[in-house]
CSV table of C-alpha atoms and ligand atoms in Angstrom, one decimal:
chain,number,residue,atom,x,y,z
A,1497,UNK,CA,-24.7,163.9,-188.3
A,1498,UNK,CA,-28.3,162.9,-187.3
A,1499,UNK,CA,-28.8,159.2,-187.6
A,1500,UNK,CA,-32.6,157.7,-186.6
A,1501,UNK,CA,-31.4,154.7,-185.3
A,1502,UNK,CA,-27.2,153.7,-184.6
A,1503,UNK,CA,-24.2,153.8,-186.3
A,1504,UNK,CA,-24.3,151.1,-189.5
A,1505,UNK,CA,-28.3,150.9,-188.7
A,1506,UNK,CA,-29.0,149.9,-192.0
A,1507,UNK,CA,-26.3,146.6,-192.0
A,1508,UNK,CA,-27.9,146.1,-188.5
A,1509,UNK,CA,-31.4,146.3,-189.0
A,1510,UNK,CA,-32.2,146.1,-193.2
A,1511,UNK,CA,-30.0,142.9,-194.2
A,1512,UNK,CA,-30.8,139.1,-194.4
A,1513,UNK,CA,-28.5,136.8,-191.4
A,1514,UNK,CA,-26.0,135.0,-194.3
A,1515,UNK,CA,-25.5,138.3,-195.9
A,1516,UNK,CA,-22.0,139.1,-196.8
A,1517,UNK,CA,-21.2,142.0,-199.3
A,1518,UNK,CA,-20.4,141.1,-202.9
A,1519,UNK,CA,-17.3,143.5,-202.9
A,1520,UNK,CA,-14.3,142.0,-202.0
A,1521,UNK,CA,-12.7,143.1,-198.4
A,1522,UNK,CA,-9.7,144.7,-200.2
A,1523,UNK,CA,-12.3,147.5,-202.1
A,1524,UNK,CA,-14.0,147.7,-198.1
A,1525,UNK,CA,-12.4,151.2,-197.7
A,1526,UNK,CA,-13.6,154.5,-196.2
A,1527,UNK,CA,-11.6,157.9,-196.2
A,1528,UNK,CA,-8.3,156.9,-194.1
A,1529,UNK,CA,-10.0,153.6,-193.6
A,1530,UNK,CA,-9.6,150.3,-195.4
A,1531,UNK,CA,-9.6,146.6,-194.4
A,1532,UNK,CA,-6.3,145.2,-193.0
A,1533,UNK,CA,-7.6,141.8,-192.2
A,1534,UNK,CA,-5.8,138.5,-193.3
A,1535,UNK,CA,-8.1,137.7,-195.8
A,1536,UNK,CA,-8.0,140.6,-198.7
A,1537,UNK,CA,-9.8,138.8,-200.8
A,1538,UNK,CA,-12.9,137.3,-198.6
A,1539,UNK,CA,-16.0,139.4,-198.5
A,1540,UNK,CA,-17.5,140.6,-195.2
A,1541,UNK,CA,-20.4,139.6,-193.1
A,1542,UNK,CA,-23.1,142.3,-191.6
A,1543,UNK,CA,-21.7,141.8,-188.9
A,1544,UNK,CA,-18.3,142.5,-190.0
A,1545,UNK,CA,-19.8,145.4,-191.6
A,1546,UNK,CA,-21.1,147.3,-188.9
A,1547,UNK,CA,-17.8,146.9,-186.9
A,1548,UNK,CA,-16.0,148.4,-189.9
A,1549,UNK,CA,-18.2,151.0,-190.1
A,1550,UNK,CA,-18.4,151.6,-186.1
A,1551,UNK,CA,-14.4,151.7,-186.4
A,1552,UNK,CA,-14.5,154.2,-188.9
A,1553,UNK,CA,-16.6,156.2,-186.7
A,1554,UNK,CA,-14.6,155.9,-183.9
A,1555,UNK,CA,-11.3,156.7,-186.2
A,1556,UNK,CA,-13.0,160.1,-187.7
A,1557,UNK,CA,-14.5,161.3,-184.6
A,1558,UNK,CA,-17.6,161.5,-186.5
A,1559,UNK,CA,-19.9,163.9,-184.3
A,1560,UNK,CA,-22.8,161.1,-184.5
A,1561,UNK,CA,-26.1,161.9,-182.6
A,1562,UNK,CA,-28.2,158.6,-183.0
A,1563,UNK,CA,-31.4,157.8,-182.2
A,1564,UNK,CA,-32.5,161.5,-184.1
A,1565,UNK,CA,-34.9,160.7,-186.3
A,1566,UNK,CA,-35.1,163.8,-189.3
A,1567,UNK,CA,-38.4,164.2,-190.0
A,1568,UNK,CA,-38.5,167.8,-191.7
A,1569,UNK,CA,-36.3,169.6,-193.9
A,1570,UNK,CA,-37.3,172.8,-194.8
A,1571,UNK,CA,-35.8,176.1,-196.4
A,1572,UNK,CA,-35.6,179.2,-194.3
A,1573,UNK,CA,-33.9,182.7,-195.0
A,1574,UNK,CA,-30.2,181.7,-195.0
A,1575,UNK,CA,-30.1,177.8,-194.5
A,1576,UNK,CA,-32.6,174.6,-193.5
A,1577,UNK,CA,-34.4,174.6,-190.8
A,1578,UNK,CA,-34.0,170.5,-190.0
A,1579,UNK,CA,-37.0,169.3,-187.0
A,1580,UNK,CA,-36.2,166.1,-185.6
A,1581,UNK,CA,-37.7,163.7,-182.3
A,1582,UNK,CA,-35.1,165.4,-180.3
A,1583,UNK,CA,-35.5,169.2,-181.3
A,1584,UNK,CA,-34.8,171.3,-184.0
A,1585,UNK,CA,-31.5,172.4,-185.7
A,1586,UNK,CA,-31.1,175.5,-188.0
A,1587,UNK,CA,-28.1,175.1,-190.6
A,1588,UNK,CA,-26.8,176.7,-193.6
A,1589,UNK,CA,-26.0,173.3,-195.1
A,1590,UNK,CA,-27.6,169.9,-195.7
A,1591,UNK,CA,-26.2,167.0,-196.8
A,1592,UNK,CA,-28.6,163.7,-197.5
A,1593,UNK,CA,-27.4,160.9,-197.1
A,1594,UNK,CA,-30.1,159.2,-195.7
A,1595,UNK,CA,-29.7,155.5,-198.0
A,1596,UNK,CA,-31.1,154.5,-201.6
A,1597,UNK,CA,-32.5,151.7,-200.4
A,1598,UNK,CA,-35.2,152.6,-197.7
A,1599,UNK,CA,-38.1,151.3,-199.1
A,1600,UNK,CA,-39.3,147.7,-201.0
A,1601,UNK,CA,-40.2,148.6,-204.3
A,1602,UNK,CA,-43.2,146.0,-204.5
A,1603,UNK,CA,-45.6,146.8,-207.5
A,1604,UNK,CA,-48.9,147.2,-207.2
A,1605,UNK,CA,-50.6,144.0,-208.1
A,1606,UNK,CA,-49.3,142.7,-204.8
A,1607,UNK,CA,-52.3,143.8,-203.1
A,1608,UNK,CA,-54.2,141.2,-205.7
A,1609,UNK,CA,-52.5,138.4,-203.9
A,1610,UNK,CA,-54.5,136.2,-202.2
A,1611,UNK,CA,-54.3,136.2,-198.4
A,1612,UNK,CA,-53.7,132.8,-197.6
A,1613,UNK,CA,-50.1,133.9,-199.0
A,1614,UNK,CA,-47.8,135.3,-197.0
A,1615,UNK,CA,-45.7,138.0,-198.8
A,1616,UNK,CA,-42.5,139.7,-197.8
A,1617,UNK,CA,-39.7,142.0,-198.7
A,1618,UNK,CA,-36.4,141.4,-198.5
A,1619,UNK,CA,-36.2,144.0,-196.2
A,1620,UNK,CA,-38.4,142.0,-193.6
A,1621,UNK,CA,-36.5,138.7,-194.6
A,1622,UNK,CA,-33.8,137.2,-192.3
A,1623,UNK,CA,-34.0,133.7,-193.1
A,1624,UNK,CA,-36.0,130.5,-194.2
A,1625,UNK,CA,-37.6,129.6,-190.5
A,1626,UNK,CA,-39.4,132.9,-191.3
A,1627,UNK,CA,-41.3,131.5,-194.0
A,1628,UNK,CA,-44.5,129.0,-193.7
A,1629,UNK,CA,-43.6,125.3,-194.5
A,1630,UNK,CA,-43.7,125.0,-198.4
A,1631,UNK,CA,-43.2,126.6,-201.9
A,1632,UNK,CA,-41.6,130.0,-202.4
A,1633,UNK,CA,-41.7,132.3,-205.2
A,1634,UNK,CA,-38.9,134.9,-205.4
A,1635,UNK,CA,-39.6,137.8,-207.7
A,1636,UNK,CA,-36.4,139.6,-209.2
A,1637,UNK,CA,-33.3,137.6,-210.0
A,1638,UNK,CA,-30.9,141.0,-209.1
A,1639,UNK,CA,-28.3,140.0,-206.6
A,1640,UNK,CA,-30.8,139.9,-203.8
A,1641,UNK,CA,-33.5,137.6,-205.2
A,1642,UNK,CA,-30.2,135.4,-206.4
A,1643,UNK,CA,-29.1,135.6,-203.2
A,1644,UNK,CA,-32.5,134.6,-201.1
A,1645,UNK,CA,-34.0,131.8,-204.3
A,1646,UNK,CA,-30.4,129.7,-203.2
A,1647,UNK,CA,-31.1,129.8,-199.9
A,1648,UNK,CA,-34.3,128.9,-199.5
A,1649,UNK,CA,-33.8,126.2,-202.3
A,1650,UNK,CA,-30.9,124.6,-199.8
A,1651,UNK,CA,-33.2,124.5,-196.9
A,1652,UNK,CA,-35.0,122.5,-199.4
A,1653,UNK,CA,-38.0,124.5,-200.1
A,1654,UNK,CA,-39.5,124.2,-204.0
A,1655,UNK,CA,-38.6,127.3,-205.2
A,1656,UNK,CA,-39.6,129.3,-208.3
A,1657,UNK,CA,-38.0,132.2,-209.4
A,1658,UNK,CA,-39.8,135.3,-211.4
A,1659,UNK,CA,-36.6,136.8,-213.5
A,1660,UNK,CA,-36.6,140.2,-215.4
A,1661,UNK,CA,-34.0,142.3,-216.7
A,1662,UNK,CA,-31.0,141.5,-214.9
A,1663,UNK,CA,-27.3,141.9,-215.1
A,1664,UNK,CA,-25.5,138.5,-215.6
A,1665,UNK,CA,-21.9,138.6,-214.2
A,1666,UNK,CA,-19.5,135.6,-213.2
A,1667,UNK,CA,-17.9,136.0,-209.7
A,1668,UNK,CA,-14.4,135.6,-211.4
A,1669,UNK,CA,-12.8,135.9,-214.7
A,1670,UNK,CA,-9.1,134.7,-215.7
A,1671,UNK,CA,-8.6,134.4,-212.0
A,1672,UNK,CA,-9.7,137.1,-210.7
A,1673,UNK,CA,-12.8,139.0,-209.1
A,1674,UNK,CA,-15.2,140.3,-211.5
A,1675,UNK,CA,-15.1,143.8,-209.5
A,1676,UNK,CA,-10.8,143.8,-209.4
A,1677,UNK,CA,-12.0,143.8,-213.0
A,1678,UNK,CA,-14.1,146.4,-212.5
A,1679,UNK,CA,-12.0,148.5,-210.5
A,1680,UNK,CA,-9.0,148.7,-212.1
A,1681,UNK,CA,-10.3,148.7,-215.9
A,1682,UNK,CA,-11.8,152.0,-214.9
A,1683,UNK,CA,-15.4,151.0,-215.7
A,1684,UNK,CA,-16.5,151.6,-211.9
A,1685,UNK,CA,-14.8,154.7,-212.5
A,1686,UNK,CA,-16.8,156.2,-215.2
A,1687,UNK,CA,-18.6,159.6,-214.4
A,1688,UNK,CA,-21.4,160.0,-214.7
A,1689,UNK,CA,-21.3,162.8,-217.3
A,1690,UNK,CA,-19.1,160.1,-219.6
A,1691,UNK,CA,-22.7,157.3,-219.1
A,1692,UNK,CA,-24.8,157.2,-222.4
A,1693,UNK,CA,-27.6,156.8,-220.4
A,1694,UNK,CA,-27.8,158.1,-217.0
A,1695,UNK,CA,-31.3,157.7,-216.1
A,1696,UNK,CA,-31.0,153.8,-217.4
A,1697,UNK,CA,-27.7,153.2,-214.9
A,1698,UNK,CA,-29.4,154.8,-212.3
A,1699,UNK,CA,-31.8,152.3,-212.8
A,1700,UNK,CA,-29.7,149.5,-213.4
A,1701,UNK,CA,-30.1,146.4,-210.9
A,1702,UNK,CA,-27.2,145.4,-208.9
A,1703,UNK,CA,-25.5,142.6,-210.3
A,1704,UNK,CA,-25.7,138.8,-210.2
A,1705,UNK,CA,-22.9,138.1,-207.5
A,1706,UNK,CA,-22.9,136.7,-203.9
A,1707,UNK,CA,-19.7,136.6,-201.7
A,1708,UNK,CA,-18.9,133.5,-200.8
A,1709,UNK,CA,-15.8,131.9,-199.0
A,1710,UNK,CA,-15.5,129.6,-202.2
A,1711,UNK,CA,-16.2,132.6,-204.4
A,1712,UNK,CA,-18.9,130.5,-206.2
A,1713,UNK,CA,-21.0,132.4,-209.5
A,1714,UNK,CA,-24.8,132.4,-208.8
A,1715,UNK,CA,-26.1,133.0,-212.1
A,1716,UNK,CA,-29.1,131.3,-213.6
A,1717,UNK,CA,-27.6,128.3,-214.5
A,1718,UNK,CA,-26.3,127.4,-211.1
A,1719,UNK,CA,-30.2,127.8,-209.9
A,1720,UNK,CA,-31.3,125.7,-212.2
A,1721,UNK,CA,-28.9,123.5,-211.9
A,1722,UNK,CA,-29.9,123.5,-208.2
A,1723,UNK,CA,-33.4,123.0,-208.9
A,1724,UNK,CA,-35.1,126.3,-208.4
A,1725,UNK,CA,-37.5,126.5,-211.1
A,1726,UNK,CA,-37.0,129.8,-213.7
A,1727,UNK,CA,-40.0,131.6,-214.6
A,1728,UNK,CA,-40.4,135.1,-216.8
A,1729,UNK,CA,-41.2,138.4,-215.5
A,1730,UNK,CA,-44.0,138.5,-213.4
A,1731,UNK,CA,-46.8,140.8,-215.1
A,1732,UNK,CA,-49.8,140.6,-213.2
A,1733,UNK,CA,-52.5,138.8,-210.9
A,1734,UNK,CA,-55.6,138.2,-212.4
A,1735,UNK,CA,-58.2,136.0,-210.8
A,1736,UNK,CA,-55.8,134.8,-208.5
A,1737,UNK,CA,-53.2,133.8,-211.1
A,1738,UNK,CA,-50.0,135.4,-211.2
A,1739,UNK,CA,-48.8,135.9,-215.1
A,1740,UNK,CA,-45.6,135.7,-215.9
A,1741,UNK,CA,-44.1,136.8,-218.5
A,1742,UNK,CA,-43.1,134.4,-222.2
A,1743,UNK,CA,-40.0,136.5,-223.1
A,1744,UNK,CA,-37.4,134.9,-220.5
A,1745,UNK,CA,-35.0,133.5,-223.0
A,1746,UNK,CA,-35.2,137.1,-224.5
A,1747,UNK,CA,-34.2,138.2,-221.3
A,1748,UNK,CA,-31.0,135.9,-220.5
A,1749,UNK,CA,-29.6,136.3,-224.1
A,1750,UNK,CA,-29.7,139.8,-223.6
A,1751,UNK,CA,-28.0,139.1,-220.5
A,1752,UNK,CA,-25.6,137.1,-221.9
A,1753,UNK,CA,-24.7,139.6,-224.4
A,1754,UNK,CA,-24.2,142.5,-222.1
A,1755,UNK,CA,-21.5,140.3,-219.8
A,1756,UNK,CA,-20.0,139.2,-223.0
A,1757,UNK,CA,-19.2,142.4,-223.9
A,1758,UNK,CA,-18.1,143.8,-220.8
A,1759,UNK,CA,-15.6,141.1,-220.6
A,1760,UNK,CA,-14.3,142.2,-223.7
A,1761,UNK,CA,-13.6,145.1,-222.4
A,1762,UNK,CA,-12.2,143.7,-219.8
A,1763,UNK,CA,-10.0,141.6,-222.0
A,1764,UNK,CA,-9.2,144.7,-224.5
A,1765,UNK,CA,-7.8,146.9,-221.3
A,1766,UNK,CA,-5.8,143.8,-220.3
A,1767,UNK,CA,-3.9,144.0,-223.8
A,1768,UNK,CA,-3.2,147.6,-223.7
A,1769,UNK,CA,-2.5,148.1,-220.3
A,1770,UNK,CA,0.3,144.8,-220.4
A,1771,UNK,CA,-2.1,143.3,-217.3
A,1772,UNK,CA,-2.1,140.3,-219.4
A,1773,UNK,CA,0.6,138.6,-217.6
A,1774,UNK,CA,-1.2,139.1,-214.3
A,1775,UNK,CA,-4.5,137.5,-215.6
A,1776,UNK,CA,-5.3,133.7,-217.1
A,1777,UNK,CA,-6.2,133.3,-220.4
A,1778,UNK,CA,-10.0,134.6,-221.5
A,1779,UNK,CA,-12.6,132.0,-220.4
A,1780,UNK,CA,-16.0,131.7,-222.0
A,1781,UNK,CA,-19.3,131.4,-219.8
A,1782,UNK,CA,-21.8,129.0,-221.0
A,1783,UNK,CA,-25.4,130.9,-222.4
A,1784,UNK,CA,-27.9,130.8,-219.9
A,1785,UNK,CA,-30.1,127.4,-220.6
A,1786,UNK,CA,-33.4,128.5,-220.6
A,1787,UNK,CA,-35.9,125.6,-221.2
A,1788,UNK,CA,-38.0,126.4,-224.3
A,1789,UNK,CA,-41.1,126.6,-222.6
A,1790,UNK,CA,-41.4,128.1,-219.1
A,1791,UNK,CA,-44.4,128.2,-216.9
A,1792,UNK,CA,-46.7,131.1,-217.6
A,1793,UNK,CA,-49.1,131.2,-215.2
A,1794,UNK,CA,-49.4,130.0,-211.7
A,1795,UNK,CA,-52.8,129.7,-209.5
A,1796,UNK,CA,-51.6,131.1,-206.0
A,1797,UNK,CA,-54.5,129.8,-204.4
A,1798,UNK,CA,-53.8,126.0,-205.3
A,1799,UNK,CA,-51.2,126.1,-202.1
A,1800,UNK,CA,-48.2,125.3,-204.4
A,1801,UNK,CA,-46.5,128.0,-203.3
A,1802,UNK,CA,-46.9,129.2,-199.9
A,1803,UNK,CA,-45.2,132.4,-199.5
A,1804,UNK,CA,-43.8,135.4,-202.1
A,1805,UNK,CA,-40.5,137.2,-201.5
A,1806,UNK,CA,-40.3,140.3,-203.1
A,1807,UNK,CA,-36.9,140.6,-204.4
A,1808,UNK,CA,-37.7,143.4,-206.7
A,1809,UNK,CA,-35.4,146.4,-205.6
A,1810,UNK,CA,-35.7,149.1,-203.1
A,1811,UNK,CA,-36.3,153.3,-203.7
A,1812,UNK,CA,-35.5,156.0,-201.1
A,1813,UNK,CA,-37.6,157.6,-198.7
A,1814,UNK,CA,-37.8,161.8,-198.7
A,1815,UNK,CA,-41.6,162.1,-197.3
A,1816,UNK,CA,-39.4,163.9,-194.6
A,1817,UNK,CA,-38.3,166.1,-197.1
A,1818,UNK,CA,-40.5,169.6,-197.7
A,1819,UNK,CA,-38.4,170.9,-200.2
A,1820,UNK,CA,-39.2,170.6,-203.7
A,1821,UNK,CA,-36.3,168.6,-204.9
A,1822,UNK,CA,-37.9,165.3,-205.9
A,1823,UNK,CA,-39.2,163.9,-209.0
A,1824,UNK,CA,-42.5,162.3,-209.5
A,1825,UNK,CA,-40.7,158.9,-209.2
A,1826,UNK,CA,-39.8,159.9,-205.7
A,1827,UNK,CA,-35.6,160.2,-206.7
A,1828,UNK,CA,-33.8,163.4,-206.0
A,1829,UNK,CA,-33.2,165.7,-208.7
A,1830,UNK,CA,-29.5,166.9,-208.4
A,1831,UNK,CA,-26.1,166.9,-210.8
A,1832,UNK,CA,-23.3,165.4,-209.1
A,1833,UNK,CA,-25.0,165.3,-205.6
A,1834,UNK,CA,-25.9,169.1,-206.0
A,1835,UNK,CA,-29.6,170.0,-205.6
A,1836,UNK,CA,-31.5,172.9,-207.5
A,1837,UNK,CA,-31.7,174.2,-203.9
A,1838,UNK,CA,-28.7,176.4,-202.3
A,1839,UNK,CA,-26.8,174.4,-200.1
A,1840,UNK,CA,-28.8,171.5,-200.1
A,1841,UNK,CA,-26.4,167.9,-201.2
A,1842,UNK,CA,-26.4,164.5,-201.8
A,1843,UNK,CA,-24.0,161.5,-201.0
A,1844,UNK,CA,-25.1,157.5,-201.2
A,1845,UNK,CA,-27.2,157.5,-204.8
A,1846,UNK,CA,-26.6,155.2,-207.6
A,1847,UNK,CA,-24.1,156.8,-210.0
A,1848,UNK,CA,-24.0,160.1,-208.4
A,1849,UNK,CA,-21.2,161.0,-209.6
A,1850,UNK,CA,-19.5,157.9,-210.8
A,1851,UNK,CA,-20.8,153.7,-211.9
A,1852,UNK,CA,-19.2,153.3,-208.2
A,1853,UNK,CA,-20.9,155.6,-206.2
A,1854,UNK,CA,-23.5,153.7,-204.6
A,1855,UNK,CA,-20.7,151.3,-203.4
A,1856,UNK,CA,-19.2,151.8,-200.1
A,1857,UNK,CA,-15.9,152.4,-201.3
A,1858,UNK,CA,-17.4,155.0,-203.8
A,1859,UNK,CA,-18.3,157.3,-201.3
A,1860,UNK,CA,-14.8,158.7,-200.5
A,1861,UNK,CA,-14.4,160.7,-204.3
A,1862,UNK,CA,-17.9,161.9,-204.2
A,1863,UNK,CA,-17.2,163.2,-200.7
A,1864,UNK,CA,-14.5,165.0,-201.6
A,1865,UNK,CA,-15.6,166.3,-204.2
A,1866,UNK,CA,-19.5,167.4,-203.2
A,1867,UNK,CA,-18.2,168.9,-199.3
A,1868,UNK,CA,-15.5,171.1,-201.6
A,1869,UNK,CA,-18.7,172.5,-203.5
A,1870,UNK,CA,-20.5,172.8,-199.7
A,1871,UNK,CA,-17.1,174.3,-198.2
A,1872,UNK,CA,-16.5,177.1,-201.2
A,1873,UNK,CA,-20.3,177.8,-201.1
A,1874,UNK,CA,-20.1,178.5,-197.4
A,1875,UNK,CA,-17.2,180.3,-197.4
A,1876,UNK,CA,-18.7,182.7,-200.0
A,1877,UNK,CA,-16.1,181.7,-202.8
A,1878,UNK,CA,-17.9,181.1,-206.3
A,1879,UNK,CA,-18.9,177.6,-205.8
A,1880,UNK,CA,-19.1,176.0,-209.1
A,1881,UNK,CA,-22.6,175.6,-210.8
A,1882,UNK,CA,-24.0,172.1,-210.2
A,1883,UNK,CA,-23.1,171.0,-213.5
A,1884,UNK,CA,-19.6,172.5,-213.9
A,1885,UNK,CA,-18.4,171.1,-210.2
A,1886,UNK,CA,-15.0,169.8,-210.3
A,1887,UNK,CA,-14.6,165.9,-210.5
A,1888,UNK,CA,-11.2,164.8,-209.3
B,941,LIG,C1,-29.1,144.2,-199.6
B,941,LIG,C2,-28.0,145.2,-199.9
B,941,LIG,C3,-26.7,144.7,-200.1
B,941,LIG,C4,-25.6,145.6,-200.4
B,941,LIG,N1,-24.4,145.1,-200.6
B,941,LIG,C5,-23.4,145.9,-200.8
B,941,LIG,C6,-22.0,145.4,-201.0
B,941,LIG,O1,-21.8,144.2,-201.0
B,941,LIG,N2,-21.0,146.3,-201.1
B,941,LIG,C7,-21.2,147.6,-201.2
B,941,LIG,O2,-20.3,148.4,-201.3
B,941,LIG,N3,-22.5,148.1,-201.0
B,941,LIG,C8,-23.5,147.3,-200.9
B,941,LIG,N4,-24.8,147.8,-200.7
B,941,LIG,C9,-25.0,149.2,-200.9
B,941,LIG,C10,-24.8,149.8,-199.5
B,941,LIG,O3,-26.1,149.8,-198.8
B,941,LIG,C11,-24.2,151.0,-199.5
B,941,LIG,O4,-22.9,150.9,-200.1
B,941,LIG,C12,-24.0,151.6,-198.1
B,941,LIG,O5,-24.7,151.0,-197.1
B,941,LIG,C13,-24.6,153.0,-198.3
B,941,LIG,O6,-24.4,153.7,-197.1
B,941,LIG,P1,-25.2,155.0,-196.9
B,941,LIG,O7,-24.8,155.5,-195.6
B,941,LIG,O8,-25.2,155.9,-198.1
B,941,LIG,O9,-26.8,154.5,-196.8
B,941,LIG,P2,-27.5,153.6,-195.8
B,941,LIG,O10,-26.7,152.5,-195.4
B,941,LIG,O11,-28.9,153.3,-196.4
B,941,LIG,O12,-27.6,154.6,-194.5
B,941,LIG,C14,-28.5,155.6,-194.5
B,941,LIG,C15,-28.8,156.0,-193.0
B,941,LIG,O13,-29.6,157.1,-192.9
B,941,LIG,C16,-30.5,156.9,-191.8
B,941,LIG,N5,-31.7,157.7,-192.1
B,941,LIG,C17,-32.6,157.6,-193.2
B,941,LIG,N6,-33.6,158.5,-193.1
B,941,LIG,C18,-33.4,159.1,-191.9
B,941,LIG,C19,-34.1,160.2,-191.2
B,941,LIG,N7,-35.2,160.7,-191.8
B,941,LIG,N8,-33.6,160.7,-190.1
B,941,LIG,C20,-32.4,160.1,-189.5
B,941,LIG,N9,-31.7,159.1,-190.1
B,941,LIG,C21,-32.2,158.6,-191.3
B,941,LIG,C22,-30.8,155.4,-191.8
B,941,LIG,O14,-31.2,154.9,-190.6
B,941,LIG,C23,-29.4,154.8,-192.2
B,941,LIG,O15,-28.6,154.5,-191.2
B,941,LIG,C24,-25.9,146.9,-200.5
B,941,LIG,C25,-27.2,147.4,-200.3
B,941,LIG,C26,-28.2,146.6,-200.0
B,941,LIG,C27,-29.6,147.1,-199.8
């Protein structure tokens, strides 16, 4: 296992200080490796993260060289030929999983903003100090952007928030976390060969959840509600006015109508599967209260806002990668974490195989399943074809 920088680097280095994962500790779990802390239903800090993960590399003897940065992988006569800043290795098999999330996905008309605001990602983001004294505006309203508006907003900043499609969830429902719901309704389950539309969930953004002690929903309405001011899509810069889009209500209601219905499914597995008992009665979140008119442009070099956080997702990184297995969007090409390339896999992607793979506890199934393809192939048994594999 070649790793550029240590063990958990990314929970170490890529995440924001009050940071703690949106999955509950009870659904923290690794192959032979789960949380067994008093708290099952808390959610972990980075910090709590990276010993979790150093644990489990401790407990699986994972043969770790760190500070081996990849940066060529290329096909030779019976394998990869992998060069790295500590020498080269020669392998029959490669398995990426070098992270989905290795890059800011900023668009283009950044470079239109005027200098005299600072801009950053939230990769580069760690906390409000960073920022110059005055107005923010967060762009994306995923569970990052939710995430960053709040805090900035509670350090008492003016904050505005650009919102696009997004995926509206409350942190619980009748009683219990939105993602037990998720989990044990099967919905995180789903492969991906079952999704109507695979390219779309592989596109979807995360969802609208933080992990708080008092499990608190950060949805729209508890921004505004805490003053950040919602704006629509941002669209463009022109003449150093950023244009935002007119169609936020359109936005939210289709919002509202997608949580709606997945807590009806929610509700419709409870009555068949006799959880009913188990769960409160169905509760009903309130629409998101868009005002009727929201801002639609806003002249960045007036000073109101001082500094833009992108919040606006995050793409992979192959430029290290010299084999033709990525699209022109820059995203592998594979079925089920098998690349049109012998022996070449992939673990880590959103709904590789399942809704839950790009989770941490997704990764175990996926595992499984794509180093049985690796171990038949090398072995010389007739590994399944990429899309026939075997899904457990
Ligand atoms: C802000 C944020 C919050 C998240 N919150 C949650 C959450 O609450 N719960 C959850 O389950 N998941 C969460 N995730 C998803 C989470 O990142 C994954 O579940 C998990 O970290 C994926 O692990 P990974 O090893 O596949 O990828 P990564 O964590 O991205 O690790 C990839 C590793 O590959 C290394 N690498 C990359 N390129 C090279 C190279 N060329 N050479 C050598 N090494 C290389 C990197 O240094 C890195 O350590 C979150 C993601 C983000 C971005």
């Amino acid at each position: 296992m070649l790793e550029r920088g240590e063990v958990a680097n990314t929970w170490r280095r890529e995440r924001w200080d009050s940071l703690r994962l949106l999955t509950p500790n009870w659904l923290s779990r690794l192959p032979g490796h789960r949380y067994d802390g008093p708290e099952p239903d808390g959610y972990m800090t980075t910090r709590e993260v990276v010993e979790f993960i150093e644990d489990f590399a401790a407990v699986s003897r994972a043969p770790v060289r760190t500070a081996t940065n990849v940066t060529s992988v290329r096909r030779v006569d019976g394998g990869y030929h992998v060069t790295t800043d500590r020498g080269d290795v020669r392998c029959r098999t490669v398995v990426l999983a070098s992270g989905a999330c290795n890059l800011p996905a900023v668009p283009q008309f950044a470079a239109a903003v005027p200098a005299s605001v600072e801009q950053l990602t939230s990769l580069d983001y760690r906390n409000p100090d960073q920022l110059p004294d005055g107005g923010v505006l967060v762009v994306g309203a995923s569970a990052t952007g939710v995430q960053l508006a709040a805090e900035l907003r509670r350090s008492g900043r003016r904050v505005m928030l650009a919102v696009g499609e997004h995926v509206r969830l409350p942190r619980t429902y009748r009683g219990r976390d939105v993602l037990w719901w998720m989990h044990v309704s099967g919905v995180w389950n789903q492969r991906y060969d079952e999704v109507d539309d695979l390219t779309r969930a592989r596109r979807l953004p995360s969802p609208q959840l933080v992990g708080t002690p008092e499990r608190a929903t950060l949805d729209l309405n508890a921004l505004a509600a805490m003053g950040v001011e919602l704006v629509g899509r941002w669209a463009a810069v022109r003449e150093h006015r950023a244009l935002f889009s007119g169609g936020l209500r359109n936005v939210c209601s289709l919002a509202d109508l997608k949580m709606r219905r997945l807590l009806a499914t929610f509700d419709a597995w409870a009555r068949t599967d006799g959880s009913e008992a188990e769960v409160v009665p169905p509760e009903h979140s309130a629409p998101t209260d868009v005002p009727k008119s929201t801002r639609l442009e806003l002249d960045l070099a007036r000073g109101e806002i001082r500094a833009i956080v992108w919040a606006t997702g995050y793409r992979p990184d192959y430029r290290w990668l010299d084999v033709p297995v990525v699209d022109a969007k820059g995203q592998l090409r594979h079925e089920a974490g098998v690349l049109d390339s012998p022996g070449l896999y992939a673990l880590g992607l959103p709904v590789l195989r399942r809704r839950k793979s790009t989770f941490i506890h997704g990764v175990e199934d996926d595992a499984r399943a794509v180093v049985d393809h690796l171990a038949r192939s090398l072995a010389g048994r007739p590994a399944p074809s990429a899309d026939t594999v075997s899904i457990p």
